CSV table of C-alpha atoms in Angstrom, one decimal:
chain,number,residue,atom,x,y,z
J,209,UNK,CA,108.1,-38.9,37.6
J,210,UNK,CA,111.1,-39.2,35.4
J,211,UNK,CA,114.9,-38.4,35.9
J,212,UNK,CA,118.1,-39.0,33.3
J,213,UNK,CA,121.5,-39.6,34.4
J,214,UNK,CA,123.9,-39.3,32.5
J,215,UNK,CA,126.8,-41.5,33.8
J,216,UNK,CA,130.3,-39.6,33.0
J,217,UNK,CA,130.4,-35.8,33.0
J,218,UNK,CA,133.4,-35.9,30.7
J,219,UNK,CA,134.8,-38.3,28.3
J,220,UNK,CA,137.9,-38.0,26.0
J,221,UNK,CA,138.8,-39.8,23.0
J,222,UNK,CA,141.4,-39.8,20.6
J,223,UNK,CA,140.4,-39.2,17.1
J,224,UNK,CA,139.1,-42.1,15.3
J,225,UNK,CA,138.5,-44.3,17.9
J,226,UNK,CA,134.6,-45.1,19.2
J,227,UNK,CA,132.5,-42.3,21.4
J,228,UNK,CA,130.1,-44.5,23.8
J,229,UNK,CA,128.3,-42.0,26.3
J,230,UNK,CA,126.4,-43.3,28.7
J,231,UNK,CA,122.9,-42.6,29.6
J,232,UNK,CA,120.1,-44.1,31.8
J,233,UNK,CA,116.9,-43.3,32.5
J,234,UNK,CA,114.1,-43.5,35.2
J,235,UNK,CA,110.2,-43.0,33.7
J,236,UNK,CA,106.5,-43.9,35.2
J,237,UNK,CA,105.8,-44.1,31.2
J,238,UNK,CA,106.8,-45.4,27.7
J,239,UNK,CA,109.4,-42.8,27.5
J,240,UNK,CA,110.7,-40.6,24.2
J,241,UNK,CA,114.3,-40.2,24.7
J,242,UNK,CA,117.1,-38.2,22.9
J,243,UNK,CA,120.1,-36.9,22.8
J,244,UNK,CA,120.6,-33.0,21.9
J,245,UNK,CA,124.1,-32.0,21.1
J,246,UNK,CA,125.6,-28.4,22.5
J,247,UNK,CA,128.5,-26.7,20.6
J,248,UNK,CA,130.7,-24.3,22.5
J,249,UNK,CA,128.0,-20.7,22.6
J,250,UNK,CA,125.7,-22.5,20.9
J,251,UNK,CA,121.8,-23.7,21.2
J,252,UNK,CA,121.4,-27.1,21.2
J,253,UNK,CA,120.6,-29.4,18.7
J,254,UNK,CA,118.5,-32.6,18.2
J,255,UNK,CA,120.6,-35.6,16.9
J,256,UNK,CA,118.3,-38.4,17.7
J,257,UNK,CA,115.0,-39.9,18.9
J,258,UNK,CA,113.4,-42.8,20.3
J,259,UNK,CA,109.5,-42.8,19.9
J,260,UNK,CA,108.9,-46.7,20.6
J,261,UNK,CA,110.0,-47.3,17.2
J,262,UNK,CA,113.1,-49.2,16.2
J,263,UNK,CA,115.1,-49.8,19.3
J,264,UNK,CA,118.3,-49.2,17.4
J,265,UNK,CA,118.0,-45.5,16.1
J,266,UNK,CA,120.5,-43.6,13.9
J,267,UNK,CA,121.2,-39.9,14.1
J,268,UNK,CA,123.5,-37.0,12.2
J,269,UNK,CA,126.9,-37.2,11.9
J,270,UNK,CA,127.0,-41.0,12.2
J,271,UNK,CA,125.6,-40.9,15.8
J,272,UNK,CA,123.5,-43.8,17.1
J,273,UNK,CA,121.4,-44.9,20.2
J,274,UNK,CA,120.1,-47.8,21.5
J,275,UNK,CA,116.8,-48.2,23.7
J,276,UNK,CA,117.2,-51.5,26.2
J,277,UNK,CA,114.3,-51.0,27.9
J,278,UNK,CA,115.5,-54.2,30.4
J,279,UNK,CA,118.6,-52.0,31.1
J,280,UNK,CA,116.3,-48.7,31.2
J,281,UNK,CA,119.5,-47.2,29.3
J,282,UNK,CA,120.0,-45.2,26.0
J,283,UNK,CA,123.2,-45.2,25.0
J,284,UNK,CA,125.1,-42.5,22.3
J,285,UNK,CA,128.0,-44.4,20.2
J,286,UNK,CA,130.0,-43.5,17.0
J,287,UNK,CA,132.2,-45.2,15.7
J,288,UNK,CA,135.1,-43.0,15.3
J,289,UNK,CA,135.3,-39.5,16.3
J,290,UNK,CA,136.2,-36.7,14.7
J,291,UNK,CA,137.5,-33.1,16.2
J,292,UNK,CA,134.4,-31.7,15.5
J,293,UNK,CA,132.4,-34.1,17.4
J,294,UNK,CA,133.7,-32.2,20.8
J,295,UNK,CA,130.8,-30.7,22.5
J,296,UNK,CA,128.5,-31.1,25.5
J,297,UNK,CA,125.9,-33.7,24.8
J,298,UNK,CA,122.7,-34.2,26.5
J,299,UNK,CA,120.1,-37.3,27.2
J,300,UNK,CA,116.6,-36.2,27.6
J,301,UNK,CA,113.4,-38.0,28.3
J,302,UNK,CA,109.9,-36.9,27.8
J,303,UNK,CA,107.0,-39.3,29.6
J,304,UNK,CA,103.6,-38.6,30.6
J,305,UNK,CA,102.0,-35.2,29.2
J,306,UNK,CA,103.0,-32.1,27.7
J,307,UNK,CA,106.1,-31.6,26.2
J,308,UNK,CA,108.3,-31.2,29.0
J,309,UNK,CA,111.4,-32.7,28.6
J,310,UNK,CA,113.6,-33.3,31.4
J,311,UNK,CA,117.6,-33.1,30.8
J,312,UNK,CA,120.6,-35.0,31.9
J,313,UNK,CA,123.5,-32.7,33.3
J,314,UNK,CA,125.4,-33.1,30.4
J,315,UNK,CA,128.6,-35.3,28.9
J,316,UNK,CA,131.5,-33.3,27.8
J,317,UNK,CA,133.1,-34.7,24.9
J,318,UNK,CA,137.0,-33.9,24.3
J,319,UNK,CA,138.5,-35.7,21.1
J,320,UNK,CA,141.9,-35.2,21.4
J,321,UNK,CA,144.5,-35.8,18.0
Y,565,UNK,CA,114.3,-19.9,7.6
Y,566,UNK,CA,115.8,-18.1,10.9
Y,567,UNK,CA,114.5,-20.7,13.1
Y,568,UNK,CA,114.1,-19.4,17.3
Y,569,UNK,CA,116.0,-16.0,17.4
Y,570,UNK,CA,116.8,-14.6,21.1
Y,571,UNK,CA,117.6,-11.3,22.4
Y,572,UNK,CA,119.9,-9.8,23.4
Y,573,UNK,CA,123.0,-12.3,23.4
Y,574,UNK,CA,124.5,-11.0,26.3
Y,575,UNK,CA,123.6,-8.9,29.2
Y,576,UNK,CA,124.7,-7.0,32.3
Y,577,UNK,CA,122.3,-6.2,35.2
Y,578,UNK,CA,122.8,-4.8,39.1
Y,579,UNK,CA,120.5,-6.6,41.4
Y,580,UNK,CA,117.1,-4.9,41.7
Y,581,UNK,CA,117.3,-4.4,37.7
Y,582,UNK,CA,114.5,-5.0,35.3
Y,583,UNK,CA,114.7,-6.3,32.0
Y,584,UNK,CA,113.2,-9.0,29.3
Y,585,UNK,CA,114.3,-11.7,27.0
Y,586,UNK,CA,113.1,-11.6,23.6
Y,587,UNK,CA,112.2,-14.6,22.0
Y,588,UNK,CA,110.7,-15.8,18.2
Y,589,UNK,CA,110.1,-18.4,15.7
Y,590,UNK,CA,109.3,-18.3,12.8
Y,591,UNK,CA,108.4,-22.2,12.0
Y,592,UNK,CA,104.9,-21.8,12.8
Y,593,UNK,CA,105.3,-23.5,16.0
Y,594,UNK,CA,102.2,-23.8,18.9
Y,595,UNK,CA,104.3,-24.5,21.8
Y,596,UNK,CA,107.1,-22.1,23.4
Y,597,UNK,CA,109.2,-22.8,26.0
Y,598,UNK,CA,112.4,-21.0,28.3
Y,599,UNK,CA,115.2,-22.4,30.1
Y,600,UNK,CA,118.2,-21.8,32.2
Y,601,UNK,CA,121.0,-23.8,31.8
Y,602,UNK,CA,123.4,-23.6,35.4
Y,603,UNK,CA,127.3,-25.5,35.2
Y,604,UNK,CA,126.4,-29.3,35.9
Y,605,UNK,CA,122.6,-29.1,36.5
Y,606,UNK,CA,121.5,-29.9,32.3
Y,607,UNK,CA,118.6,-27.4,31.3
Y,608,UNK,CA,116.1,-26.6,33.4
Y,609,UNK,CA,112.6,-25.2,32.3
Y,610,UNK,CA,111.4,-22.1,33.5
Y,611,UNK,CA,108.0,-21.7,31.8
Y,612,UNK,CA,106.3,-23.1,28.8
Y,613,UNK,CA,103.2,-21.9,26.9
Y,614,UNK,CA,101.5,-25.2,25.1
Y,615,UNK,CA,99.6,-23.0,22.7
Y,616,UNK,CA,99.3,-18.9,21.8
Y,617,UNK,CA,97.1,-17.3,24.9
Y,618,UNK,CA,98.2,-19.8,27.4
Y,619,UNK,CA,101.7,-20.4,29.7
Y,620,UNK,CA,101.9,-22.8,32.5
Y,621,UNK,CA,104.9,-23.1,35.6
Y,622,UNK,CA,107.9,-25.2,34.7
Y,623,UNK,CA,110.4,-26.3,37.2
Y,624,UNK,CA,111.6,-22.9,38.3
Y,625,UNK,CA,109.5,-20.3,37.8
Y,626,UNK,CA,110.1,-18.0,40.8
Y,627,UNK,CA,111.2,-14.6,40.0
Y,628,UNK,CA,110.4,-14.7,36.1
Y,629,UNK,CA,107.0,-13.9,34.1
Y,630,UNK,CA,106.5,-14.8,30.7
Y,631,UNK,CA,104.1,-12.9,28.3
Y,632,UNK,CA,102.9,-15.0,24.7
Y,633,UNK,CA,102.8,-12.1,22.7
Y,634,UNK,CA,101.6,-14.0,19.7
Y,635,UNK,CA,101.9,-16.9,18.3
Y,636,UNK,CA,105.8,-16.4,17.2
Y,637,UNK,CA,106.7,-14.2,20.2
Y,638,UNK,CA,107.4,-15.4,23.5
Y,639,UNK,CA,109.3,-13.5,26.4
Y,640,UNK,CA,110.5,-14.1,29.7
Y,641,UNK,CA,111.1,-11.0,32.1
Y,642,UNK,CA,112.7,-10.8,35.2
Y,643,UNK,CA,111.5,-7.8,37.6
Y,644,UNK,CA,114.1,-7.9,39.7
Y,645,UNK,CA,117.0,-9.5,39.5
Y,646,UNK,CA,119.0,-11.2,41.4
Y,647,UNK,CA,122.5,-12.9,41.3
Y,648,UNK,CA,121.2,-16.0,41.8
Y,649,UNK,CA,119.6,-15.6,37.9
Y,650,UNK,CA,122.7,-15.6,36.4
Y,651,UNK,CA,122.9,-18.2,33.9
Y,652,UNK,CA,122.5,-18.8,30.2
Y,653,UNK,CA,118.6,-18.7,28.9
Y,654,UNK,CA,117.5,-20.8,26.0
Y,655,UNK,CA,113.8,-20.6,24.5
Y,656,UNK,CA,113.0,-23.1,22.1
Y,657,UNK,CA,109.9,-23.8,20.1
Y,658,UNK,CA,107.7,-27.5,19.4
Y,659,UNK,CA,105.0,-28.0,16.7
Y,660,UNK,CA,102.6,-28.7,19.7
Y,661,UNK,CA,102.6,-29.9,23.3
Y,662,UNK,CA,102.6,-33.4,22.5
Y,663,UNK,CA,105.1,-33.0,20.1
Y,664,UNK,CA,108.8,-34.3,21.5
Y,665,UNK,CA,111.0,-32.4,19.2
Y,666,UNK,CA,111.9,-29.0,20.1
Y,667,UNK,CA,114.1,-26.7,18.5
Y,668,UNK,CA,116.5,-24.3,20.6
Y,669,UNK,CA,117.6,-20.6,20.5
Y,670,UNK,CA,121.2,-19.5,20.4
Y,671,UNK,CA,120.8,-18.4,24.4
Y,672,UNK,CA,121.4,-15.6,26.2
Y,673,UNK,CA,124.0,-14.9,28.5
Y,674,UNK,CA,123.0,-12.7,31.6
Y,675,UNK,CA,125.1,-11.7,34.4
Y,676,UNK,CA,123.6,-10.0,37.5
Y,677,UNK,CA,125.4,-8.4,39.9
């Protein structure tokens, strides 16, 4: 079994200052975790993977995530926000077979001037 | 490229209502997959189809059939609806089961009533 949990359902920054969103994780496996990014009416979008590569793994838009397996977290930083950084974001793991990934409920992101 | 293309963008139904939820790709992808997406619950998957000719159960597949029309085409149909379906519906497409990445639609928004 696997579950995500996705510690804050809504964070606000100012602009420029560092995003952390929080994100940990529960898998039987060696997981593949990401972070998919939602616009307002939009589809979602990849901005990073894990695949048991690099532990520290760099995304668009000057995103990045770290894998601490010992903490069974995977963490989304920047470090400074922009206004077009607000959106819904989304940790996702994928363990075991098939590609069925299994979503967090989501961080609202507000960057405020 | 248009990438996954859904429709229609929005829609109305009355309970009892049929209707179906038009999905394609155009990447050339094996794997298709649909989703709700419900305030605070993250995406959940409805049914998936690893590979053109097959589709397997997801999370919450009561009261929805999928057909693969082809390899590009996959669509999601509700017989009779109910208010407890309204939600926004993603499909998104992977390169194969085993493949983590998957690429999202622009959704659907369907209200039954």
């Amino acid at each position: 079994a696997q579950s995500v949990t996705q510690l804050d359902s809504h964070v606000s920054v100012s602009e420029g200052t560092p995003v952390l969103l929080r994100c940990n994780y529960s898998s039987s496996y060696s997981p593949s975790l990401f972070w998919y990014v939602q616009h307002p009416n939009k589809g979602l979008q990849l901005l990073l993977k894990y695949t048991s590569a690099a532990t520290l793994v760099k995304g668009i838009n000057g995103f990045e995530a770290e894998f601490k397996k010992s903490e069974t977290s995977f963490h989304l930083t920047k470090p400074s926000a922009h206004m077009s950084d607000a959106a819904e974001y989304f940790c996702v793991v994928n363990a075991g077979t098939a590609s069925k990934l299994t979503f967090g409920t989501g961080t609202r992101l507000q960057v405020t001037l | 490229n248009a990438g996954v293309t859904q429709t229609p963008k929005f829609q109305v139904l009355k309970t009892g209502q049929s209707m179906t939820l038009q999905c394609a790709q155009d990447m050339n992808h094996n794997s298709m997959y649909w989703y709700r997406q419900d305030p605070g619950m993250g995406l959940r998957l409805i049914y998936y189809s690893a590979s053109e000719g097959t589709t397997d159960k997801g999370e919450v597949p009561n009261g929805y059939n999928v057909s693969r029309l082809n390899k590009r085409e996959f669509s999601l149909r509700l017989e009779s609806a109910a208010p407890s379906q309204t939600s926004v519906y993603f499909c998104a497409s992977s390169e194969a089961a085993d493949s983590y990445e998957q690429y999202f639609g622009p959704g659907t928004r369907l209200t039954v009533t």
